[in-house]
Short mmCIF file of C-alpha atoms in Angstrom, two decimals:
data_model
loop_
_atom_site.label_atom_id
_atom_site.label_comp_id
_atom_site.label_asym_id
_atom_site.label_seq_id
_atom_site.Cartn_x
_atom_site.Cartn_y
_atom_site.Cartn_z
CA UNK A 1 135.04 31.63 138.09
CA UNK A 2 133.08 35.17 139.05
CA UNK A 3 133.15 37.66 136.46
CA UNK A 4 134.38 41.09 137.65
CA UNK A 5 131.63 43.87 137.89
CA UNK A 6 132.81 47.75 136.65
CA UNK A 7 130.32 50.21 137.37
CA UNK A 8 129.71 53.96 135.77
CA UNK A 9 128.02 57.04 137.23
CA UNK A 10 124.60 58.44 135.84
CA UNK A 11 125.06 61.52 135.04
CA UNK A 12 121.08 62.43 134.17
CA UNK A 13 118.29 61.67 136.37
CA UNK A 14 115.99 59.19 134.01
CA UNK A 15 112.33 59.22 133.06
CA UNK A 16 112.44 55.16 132.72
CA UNK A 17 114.41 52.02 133.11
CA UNK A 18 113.41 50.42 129.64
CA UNK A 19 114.62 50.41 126.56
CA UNK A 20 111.71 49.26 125.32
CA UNK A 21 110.63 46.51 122.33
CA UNK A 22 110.61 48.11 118.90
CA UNK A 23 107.59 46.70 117.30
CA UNK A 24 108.87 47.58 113.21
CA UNK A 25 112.22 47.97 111.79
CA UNK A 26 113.54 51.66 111.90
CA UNK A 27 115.84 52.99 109.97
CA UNK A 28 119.96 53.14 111.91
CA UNK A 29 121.08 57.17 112.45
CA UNK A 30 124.25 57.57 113.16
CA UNK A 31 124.25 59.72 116.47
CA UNK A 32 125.83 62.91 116.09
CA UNK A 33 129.58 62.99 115.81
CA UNK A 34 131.79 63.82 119.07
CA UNK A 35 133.12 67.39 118.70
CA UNK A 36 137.26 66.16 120.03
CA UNK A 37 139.06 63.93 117.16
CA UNK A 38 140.22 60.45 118.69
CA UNK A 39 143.29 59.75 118.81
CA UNK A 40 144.06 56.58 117.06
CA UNK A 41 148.07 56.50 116.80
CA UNK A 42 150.23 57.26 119.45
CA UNK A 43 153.72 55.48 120.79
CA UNK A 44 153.19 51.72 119.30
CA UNK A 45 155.21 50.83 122.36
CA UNK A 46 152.42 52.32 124.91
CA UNK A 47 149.30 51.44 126.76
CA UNK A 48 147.01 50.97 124.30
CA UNK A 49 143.41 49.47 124.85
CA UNK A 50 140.48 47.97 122.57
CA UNK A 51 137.32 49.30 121.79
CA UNK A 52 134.06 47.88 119.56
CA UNK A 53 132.54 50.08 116.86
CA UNK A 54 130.08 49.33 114.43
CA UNK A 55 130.43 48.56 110.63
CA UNK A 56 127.26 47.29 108.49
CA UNK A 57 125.35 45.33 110.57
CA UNK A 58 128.25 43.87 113.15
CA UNK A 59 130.36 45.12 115.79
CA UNK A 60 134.58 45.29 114.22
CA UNK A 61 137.58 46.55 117.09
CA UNK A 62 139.49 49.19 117.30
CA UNK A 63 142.44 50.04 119.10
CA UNK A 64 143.27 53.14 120.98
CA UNK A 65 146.25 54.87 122.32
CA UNK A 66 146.00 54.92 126.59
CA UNK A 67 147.88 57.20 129.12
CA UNK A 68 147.66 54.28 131.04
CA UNK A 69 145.62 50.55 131.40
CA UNK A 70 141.89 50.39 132.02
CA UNK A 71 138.64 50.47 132.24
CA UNK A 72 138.25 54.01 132.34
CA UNK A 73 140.57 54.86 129.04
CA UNK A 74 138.39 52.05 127.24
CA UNK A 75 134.96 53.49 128.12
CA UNK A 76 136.47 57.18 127.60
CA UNK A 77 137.63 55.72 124.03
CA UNK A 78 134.42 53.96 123.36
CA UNK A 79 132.69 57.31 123.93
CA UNK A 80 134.96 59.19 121.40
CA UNK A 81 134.03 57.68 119.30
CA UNK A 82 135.43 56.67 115.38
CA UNK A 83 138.11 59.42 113.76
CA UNK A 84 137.06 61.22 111.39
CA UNK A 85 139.33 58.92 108.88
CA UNK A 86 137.25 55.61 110.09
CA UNK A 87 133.63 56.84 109.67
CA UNK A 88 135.23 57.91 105.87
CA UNK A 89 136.04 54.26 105.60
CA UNK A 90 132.38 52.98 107.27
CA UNK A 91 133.17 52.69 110.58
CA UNK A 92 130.37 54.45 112.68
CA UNK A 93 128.92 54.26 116.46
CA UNK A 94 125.49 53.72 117.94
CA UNK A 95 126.16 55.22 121.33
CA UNK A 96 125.31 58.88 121.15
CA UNK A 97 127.60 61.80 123.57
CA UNK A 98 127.33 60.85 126.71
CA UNK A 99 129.16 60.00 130.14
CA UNK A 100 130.63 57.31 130.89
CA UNK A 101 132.47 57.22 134.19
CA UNK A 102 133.52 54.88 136.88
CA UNK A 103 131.54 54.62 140.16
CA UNK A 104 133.83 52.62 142.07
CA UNK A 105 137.03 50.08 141.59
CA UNK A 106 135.96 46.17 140.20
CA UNK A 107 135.49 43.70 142.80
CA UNK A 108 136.93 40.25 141.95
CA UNK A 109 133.29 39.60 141.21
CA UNK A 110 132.09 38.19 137.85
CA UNK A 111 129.72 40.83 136.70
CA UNK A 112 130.28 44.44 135.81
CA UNK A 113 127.51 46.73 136.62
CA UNK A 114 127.07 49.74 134.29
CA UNK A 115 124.66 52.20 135.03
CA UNK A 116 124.12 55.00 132.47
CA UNK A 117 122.79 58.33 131.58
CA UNK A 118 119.40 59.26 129.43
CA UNK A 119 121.42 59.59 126.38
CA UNK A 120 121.70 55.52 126.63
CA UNK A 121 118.47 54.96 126.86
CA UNK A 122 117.26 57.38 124.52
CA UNK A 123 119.11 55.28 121.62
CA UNK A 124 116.74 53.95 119.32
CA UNK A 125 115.55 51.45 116.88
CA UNK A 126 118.39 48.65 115.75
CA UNK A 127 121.04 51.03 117.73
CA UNK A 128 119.64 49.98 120.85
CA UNK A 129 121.03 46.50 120.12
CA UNK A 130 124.21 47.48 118.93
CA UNK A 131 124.74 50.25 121.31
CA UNK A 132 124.45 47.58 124.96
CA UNK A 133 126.67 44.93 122.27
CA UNK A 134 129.48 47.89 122.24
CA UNK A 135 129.39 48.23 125.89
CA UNK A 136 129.52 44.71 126.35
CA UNK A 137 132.70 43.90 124.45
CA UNK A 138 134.05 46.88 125.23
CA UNK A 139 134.37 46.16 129.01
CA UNK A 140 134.48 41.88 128.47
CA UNK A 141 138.09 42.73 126.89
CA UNK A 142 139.79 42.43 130.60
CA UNK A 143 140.81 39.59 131.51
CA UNK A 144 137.85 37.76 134.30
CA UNK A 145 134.73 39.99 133.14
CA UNK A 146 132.47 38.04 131.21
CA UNK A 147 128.96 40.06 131.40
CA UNK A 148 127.67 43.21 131.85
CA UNK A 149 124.35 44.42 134.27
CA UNK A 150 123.24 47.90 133.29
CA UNK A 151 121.08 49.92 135.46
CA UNK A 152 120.09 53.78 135.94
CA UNK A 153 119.68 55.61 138.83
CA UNK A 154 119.90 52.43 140.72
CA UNK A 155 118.32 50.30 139.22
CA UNK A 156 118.22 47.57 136.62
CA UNK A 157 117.83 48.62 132.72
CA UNK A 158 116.12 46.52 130.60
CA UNK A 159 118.29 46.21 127.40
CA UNK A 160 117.32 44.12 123.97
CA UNK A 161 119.82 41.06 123.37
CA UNK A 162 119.24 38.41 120.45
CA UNK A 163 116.74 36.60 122.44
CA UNK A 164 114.59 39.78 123.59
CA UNK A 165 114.45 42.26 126.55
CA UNK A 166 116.52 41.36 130.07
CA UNK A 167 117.20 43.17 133.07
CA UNK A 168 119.75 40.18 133.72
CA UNK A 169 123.70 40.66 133.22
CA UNK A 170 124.55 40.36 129.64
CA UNK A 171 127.32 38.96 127.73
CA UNK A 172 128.90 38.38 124.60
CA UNK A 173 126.96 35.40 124.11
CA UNK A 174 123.59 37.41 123.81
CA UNK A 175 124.74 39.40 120.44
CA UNK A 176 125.71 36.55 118.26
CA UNK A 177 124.06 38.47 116.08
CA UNK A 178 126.37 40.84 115.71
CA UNK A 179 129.56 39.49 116.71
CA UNK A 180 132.20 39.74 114.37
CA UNK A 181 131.52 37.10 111.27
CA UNK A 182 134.90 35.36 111.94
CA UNK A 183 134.71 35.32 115.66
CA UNK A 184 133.03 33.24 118.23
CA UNK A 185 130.73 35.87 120.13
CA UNK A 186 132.06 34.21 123.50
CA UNK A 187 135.84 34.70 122.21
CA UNK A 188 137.46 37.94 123.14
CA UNK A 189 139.64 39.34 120.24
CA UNK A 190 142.68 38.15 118.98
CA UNK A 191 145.59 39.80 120.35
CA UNK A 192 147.21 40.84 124.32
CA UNK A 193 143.75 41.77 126.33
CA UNK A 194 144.64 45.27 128.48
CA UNK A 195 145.29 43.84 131.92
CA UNK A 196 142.86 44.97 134.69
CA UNK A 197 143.43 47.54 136.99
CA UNK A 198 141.83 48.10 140.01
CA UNK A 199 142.74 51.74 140.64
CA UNK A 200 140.70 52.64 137.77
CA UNK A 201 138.46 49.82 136.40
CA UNK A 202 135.79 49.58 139.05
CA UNK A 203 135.35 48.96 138.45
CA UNK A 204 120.68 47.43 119.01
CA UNK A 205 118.99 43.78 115.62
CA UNK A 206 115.90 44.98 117.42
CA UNK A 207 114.82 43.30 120.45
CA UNK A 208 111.71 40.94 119.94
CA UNK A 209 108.27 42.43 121.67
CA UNK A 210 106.53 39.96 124.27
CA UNK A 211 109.52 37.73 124.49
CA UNK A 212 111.68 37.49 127.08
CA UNK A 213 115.52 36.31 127.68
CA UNK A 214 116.40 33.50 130.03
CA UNK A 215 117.70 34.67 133.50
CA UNK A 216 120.75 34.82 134.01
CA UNK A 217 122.88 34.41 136.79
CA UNK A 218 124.41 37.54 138.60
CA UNK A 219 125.47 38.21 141.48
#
């Protein structure tokens, strides 16, 4: 089965493609905090859809109130950010502010393509890692998308995964690393996955220098 491909607009002409190896551990920032409060109730009984955050070391879910199903509530969500009440209890991000928005519907293709702004690939040190991991789980929660190809102004980013730099499409296989302890990094979370919707899904451990991923296949 083809994975389904989402893809978001750039919203800042970039200097490079790369994220770049990281050739000595660096300390994690936490990217400054978004300036609207999430909202993390809302009617029980309502859309709702799942996002990926960071705590420690490893990526931990989060659910979010929707006005309606999709991609573009998820990535909006995933943007937000933590409430002020989960970064109290260690829940943090390692995306910084930035736009995320849909180019064009999903295809019933296997891959989603993402391209992003300079903010993304300004992220640095371990966030770099963790940062592409949110993205990735983030959008592999609908049902049929399985991986994730990020580019920027057209073309393909190179991002870090577990076993080093790839322009290739990604998935949740490539950040065992930090996948949730309890869950297979392959597995999406436990729970109803938000059903996919055309009309509006179109829809960093450091990277190892000098080594490179195995392909992988994309459309």
């Amino acid at each position: 089965m083809r994975r389904a491909v989402v893809t978001l607009a750039a919203v800042a002409v970039l200097s490079g493609c790369g994220l770049g190896a990281q050739s000595a551990p660096e300390p994690i920032s936490i990217p400054r905090p978004s300036t609207t409060e999430p909202e993390v109730g809302g009617d029980p009984d309502g859309p709702r859809v799942r996002v990926w955050f960071v705590r420690g070391s490893r990526l931990e879910a989060a659910e979010r109130p929707a006005q309606r199903p999709g991609l573009t509530p998820a990535l909006d969500a995933l943007v937000a950010g933590p409430s002020r009440g989960e970064v109290v209890e260690g829940l943090r991000t390692a995306l910084s502010p930035q736009s995320l928005t849909p180019d064009r519907p999903a295809a019933a293709d296997a891959v989603v393509t993402i391209a992003v702004s300079r903010e993304f690939t300004e992220v640095a040190g371990g966030n770099q890692l963790l940062a592409t991991a949110q993205v990735v789980f983030t959008v592999t929660e609908f049902p049929g998308v399985e991986a994730v190809r990020i580019t920027a102004d057209g073309s393909p980013v190179e991002v870090p995964t577990d076993d080093g730099l790839t322009a290739q499409p990604v998935g949740r296989d490539d950040y065992a690393s930090v996948a949730p302890p309890d869950q297979p990094p392959g597995t999406p979370s436990s729970g109803e996955a938000p059903p996919a919707d055309p009309s509006t899904a179109p829809p960093a451990a450091p990277s190892t220098p000098g080594r490179r991923r195995r392909d992988v296949t994309g459309p």
